[in-house]
Each structure stands twice: as C-alpha cells, then as structure tokens.
Coordinates of C-alpha atoms and ligand atoms in Angstrom, one line a residue:
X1 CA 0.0 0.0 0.0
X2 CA 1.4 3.7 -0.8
X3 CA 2.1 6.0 2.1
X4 CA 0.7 9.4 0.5
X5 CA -3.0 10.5 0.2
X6 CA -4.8 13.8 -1.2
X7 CA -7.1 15.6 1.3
X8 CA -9.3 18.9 1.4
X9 CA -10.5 20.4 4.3
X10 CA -13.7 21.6 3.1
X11 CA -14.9 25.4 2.5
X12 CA -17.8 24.4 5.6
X13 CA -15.2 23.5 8.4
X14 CA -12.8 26.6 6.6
X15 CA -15.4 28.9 7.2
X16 CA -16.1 27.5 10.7
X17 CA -13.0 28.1 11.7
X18 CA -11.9 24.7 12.1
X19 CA -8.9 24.1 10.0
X20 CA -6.5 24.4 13.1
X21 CA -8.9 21.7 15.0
X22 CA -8.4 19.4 12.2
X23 CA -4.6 20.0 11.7
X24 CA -4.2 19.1 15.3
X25 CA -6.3 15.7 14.2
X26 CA -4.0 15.2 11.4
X27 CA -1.3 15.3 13.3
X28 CA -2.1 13.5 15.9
X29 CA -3.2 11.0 13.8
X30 CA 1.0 10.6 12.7
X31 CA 0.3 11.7 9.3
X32 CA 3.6 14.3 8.1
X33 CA 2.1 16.8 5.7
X34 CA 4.3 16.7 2.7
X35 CA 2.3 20.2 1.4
X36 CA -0.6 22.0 1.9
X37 CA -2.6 25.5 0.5
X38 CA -5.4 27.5 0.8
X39 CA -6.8 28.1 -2.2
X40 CA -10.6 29.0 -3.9
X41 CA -11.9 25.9 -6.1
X42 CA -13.2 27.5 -9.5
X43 CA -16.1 25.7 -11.3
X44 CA -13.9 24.3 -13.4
X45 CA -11.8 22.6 -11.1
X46 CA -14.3 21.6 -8.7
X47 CA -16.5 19.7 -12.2
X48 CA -12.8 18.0 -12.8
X49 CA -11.8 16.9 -9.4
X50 CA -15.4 15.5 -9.1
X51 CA -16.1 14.5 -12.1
X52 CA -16.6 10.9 -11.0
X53 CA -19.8 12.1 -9.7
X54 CA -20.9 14.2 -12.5
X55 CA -24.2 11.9 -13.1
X56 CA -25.3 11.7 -9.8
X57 CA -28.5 13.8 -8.1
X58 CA -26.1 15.8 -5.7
X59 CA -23.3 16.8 -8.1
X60 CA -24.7 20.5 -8.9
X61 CA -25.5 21.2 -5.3
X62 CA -21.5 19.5 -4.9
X63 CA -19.7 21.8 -7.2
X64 CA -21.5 25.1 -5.5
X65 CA -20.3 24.0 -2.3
X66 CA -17.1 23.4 -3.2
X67 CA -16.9 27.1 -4.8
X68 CA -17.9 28.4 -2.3
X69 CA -15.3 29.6 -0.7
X70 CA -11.6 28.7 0.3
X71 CA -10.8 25.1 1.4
X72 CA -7.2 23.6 2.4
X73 CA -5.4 21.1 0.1
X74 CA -2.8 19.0 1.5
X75 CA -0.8 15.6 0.6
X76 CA -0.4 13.4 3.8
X77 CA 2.1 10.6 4.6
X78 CA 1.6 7.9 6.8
X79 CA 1.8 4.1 6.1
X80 CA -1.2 2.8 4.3
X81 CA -2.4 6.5 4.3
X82 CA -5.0 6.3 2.4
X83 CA -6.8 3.8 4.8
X84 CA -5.3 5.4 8.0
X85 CA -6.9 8.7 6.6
X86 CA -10.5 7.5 5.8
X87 CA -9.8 6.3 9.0
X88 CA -9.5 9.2 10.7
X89 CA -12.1 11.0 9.0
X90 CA -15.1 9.0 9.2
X91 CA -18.6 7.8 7.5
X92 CA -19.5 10.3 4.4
X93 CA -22.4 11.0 6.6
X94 CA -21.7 12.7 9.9
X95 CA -24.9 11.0 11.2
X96 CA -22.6 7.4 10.8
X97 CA -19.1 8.3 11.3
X98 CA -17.8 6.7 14.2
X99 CA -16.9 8.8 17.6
X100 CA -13.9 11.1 17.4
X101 CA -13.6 10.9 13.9
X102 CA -13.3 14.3 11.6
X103 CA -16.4 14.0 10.7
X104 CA -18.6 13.3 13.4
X105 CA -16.9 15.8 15.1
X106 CA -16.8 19.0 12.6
X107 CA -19.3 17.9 9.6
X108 CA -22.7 19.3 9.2
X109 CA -24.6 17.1 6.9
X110 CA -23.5 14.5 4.6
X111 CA -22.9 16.9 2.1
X112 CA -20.9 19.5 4.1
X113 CA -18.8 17.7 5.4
X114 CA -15.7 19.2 6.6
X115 CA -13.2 17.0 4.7
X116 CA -11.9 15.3 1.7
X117 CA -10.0 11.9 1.5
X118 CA -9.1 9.9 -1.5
X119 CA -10.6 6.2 -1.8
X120 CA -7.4 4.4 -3.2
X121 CA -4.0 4.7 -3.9
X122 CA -4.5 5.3 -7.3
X123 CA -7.1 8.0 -6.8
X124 CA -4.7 9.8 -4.1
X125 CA -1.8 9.8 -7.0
X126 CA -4.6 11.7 -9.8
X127 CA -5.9 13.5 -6.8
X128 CA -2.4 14.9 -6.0
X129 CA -1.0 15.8 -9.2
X130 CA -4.5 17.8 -9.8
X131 CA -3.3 20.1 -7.2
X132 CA 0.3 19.4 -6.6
X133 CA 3.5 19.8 -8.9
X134 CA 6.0 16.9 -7.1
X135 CA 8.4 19.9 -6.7
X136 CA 6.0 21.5 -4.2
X137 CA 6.0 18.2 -2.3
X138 CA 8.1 17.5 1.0
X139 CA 10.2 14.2 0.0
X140 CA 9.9 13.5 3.6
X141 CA 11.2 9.9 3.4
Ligands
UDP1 N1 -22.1 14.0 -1.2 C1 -23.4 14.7 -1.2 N2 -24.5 13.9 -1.1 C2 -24.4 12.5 -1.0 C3 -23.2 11.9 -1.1 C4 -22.0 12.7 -1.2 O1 -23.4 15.9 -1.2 O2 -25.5 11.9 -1.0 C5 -20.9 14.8 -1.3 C6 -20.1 14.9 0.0 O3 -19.5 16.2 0.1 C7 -19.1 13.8 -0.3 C8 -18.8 14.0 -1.8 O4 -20.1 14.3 -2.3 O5 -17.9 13.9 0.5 C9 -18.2 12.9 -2.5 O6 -19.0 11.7 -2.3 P1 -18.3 10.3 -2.0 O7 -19.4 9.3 -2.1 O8 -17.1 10.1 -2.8 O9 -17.9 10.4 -0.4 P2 -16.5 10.6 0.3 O10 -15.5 9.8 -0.5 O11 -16.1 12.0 0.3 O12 -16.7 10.0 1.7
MG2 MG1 -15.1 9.7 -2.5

C-alpha cells in the first residue's frame, strides 16, 4: 500500500473556523504533511476533481459547495495513508461516522462535510497531481 494521500478540508469546516482543529487531528493521527494550500476551487476545477460524480442527483449542489469559498489542500504521509486517513475521518455521513472521527466531530450534513479523503491509492496519485507539482511536495522519506 502507498504512504501518500490527497485531502481537502472543506470550504464548511474553513469557514467555521476549524482548519487548526483538524490540523491538530491530522497530526495527531501521525500523518507528516508533505504540502498544503489555501486556495478557492473554481467551477472548473471543482467539475474536474469530481467529475466521477458528475451523473449523480447531488453533483450541482457538490460543485456550489465546493466554490464556495476557500478550502485547504494537503498531501499526507503515513503508512497505508489512504486507509489510515478514511480512517481518521469518518462515514461520508456525519450521522454514521464513528466517535472522534473528523467527521462526526466538525461535519454538518452528509454533504458538508468538513473533509476530503481519497478512496485508493490510485485516486490519491490523480488527486495529488491535480493540485500538486511533485516539486512543491516535501520528499519527507
Ligand atoms: N455528497 C453529497 N451527497 C451525497 C453523497 C455525497 O453531497 O449523498 C458529497 C459529499 O460532500 C461527499 C462528496 O459528495 O464527501 C463525494 O462523495 P463520496 O461518495 O465520494 O464520499 P467521500 O469519498 O467524500 O466519503
Ligand atoms: Mg469519494
């Protein structure tokens, strides 16, 4: 399994005032973060990331939320990361994430909800280089 995955903190828990909350949880969760940015998804990035979901009933009500205002990228390495991460962040729906996760913890509703994690390790490799030139990445090893 790799050791890197791709995750947003979302523009709901930005907004909220939570990204230090869930830096705290990333780190002490023993994730390094090999790069990070604060940066305002345009339409046209937000379709793209998503676009695995473009057919689906929630994907217009997805992409405004996502545009709406900033949200924090960041690759994070850990082994196994991208299980350790899903891990750490919970159910897609706040309402069945498990207690201390991310997500029980900051999310609103199962479409706000305050984070991002990739679903594989080849998903976390597209997700990253969608955001992330390797030169702006930490080699941490
Ligand atoms: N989402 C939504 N309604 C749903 C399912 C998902 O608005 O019924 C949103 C939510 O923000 C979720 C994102 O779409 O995080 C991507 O959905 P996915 O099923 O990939 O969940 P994730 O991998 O983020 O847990
Ligand atoms: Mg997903």
């Amino acid at each position: 399994m790799g050791n890197q995955t791709f995750a947003i903190i979302k523009p709901d828990a930005v907004s909220k005032g939570y990204t230090g909350k869930i830096y705290d949880r990333i780190i002490q969760a023993g994730f390094n973060i090999l790069s990070a940015k604060l940066l305002k998804l345009n339409n046209d990035q937000a379709k793209g990331f998503y676009s695995v979901h473009r057919e689906r009933p929630f994907f217009n009500d997805l992409i405004n939320f996502m545009t709406s205002g900033p949200c924090m990228v960041l690759v994070l390495n850990k082994p196994n990361a991208v299980r350790a991460w899903r891990e750490t962040i919970g159910a897609t729906n706040p309402d069945e994430a498990e207690e201390n996760t991310i997500r029980k913890d900051f999310a609103s509703n199962v479409q706000e909800n305050a984070v991002h994690g990739s679903d594989s390790d080849e998903n976390a490799e597209k997700e990253i280089a969608f955001f992330f030139t390797d030169s702006e990445l930490l080699t941490n090893q």
